[in-house]
XYZ file of C-alpha atoms in Angstrom:
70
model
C -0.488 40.324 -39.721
C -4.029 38.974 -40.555
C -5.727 36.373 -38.936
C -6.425 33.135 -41.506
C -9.678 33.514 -39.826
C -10.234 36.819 -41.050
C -12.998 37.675 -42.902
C -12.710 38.056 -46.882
C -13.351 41.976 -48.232
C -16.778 41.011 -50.376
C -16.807 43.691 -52.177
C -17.332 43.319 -55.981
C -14.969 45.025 -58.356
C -15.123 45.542 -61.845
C -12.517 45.203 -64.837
C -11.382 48.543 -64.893
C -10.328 48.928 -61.020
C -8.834 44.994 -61.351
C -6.863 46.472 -64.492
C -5.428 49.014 -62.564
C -4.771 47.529 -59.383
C -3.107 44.331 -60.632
C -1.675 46.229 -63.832
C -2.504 43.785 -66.499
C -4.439 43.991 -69.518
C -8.344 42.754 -70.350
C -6.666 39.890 -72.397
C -3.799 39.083 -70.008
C -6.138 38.601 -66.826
C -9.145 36.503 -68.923
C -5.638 33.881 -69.760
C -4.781 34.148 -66.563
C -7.984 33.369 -65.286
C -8.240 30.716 -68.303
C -4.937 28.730 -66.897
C -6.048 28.974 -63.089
C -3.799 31.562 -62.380
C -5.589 34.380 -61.258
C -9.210 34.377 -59.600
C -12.387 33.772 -61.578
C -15.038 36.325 -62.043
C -18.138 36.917 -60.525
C -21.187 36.785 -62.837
C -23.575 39.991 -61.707
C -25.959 40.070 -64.421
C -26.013 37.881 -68.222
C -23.558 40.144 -69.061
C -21.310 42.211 -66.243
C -18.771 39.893 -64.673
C -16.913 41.496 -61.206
C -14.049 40.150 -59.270
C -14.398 39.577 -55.051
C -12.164 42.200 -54.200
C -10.759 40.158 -51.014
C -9.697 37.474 -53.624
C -7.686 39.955 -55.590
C -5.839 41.116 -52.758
C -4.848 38.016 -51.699
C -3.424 37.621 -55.116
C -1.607 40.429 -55.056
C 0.153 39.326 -51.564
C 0.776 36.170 -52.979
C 2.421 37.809 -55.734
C 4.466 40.435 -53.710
C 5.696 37.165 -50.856
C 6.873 34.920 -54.131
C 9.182 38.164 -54.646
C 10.944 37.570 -51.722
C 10.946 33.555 -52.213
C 12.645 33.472 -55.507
């Protein structure tokens, strides 16, 4: 099991590779992201946006343990 200490995975990731690793849509994730319930993007440039992939997978986790809660 990690270590809370553990260093967050910085690498930056961009819509398409969040779309397919979380399997919602463009329009689901920007709501999601909208309501608080999914981590906010990364500005890279004025107009390319990436997500810290470390935050995403720690989304995903929290996602797969509320399975097992409910």
């Amino acid at each position: 099991m990690k270590s809370e200490k553990e260093e967050v995975r910085t690498t930056l990731v961009r819509l398409s590779q969040v779309k397919a690793r979380t399997g919602l849509s463009r329009s689901t994730l920007y709501a999601y992201v909208r309501e608080g319930r999914f981590p906010p993007p990364v500005a890279i440039s004025k107009r390319c946006v990436a997500w810290v992939e470390g935050e995403i997978d720690r989304w995903i986790a929290d996602r797969i343990a509320s399975r097992t809660r409910a």
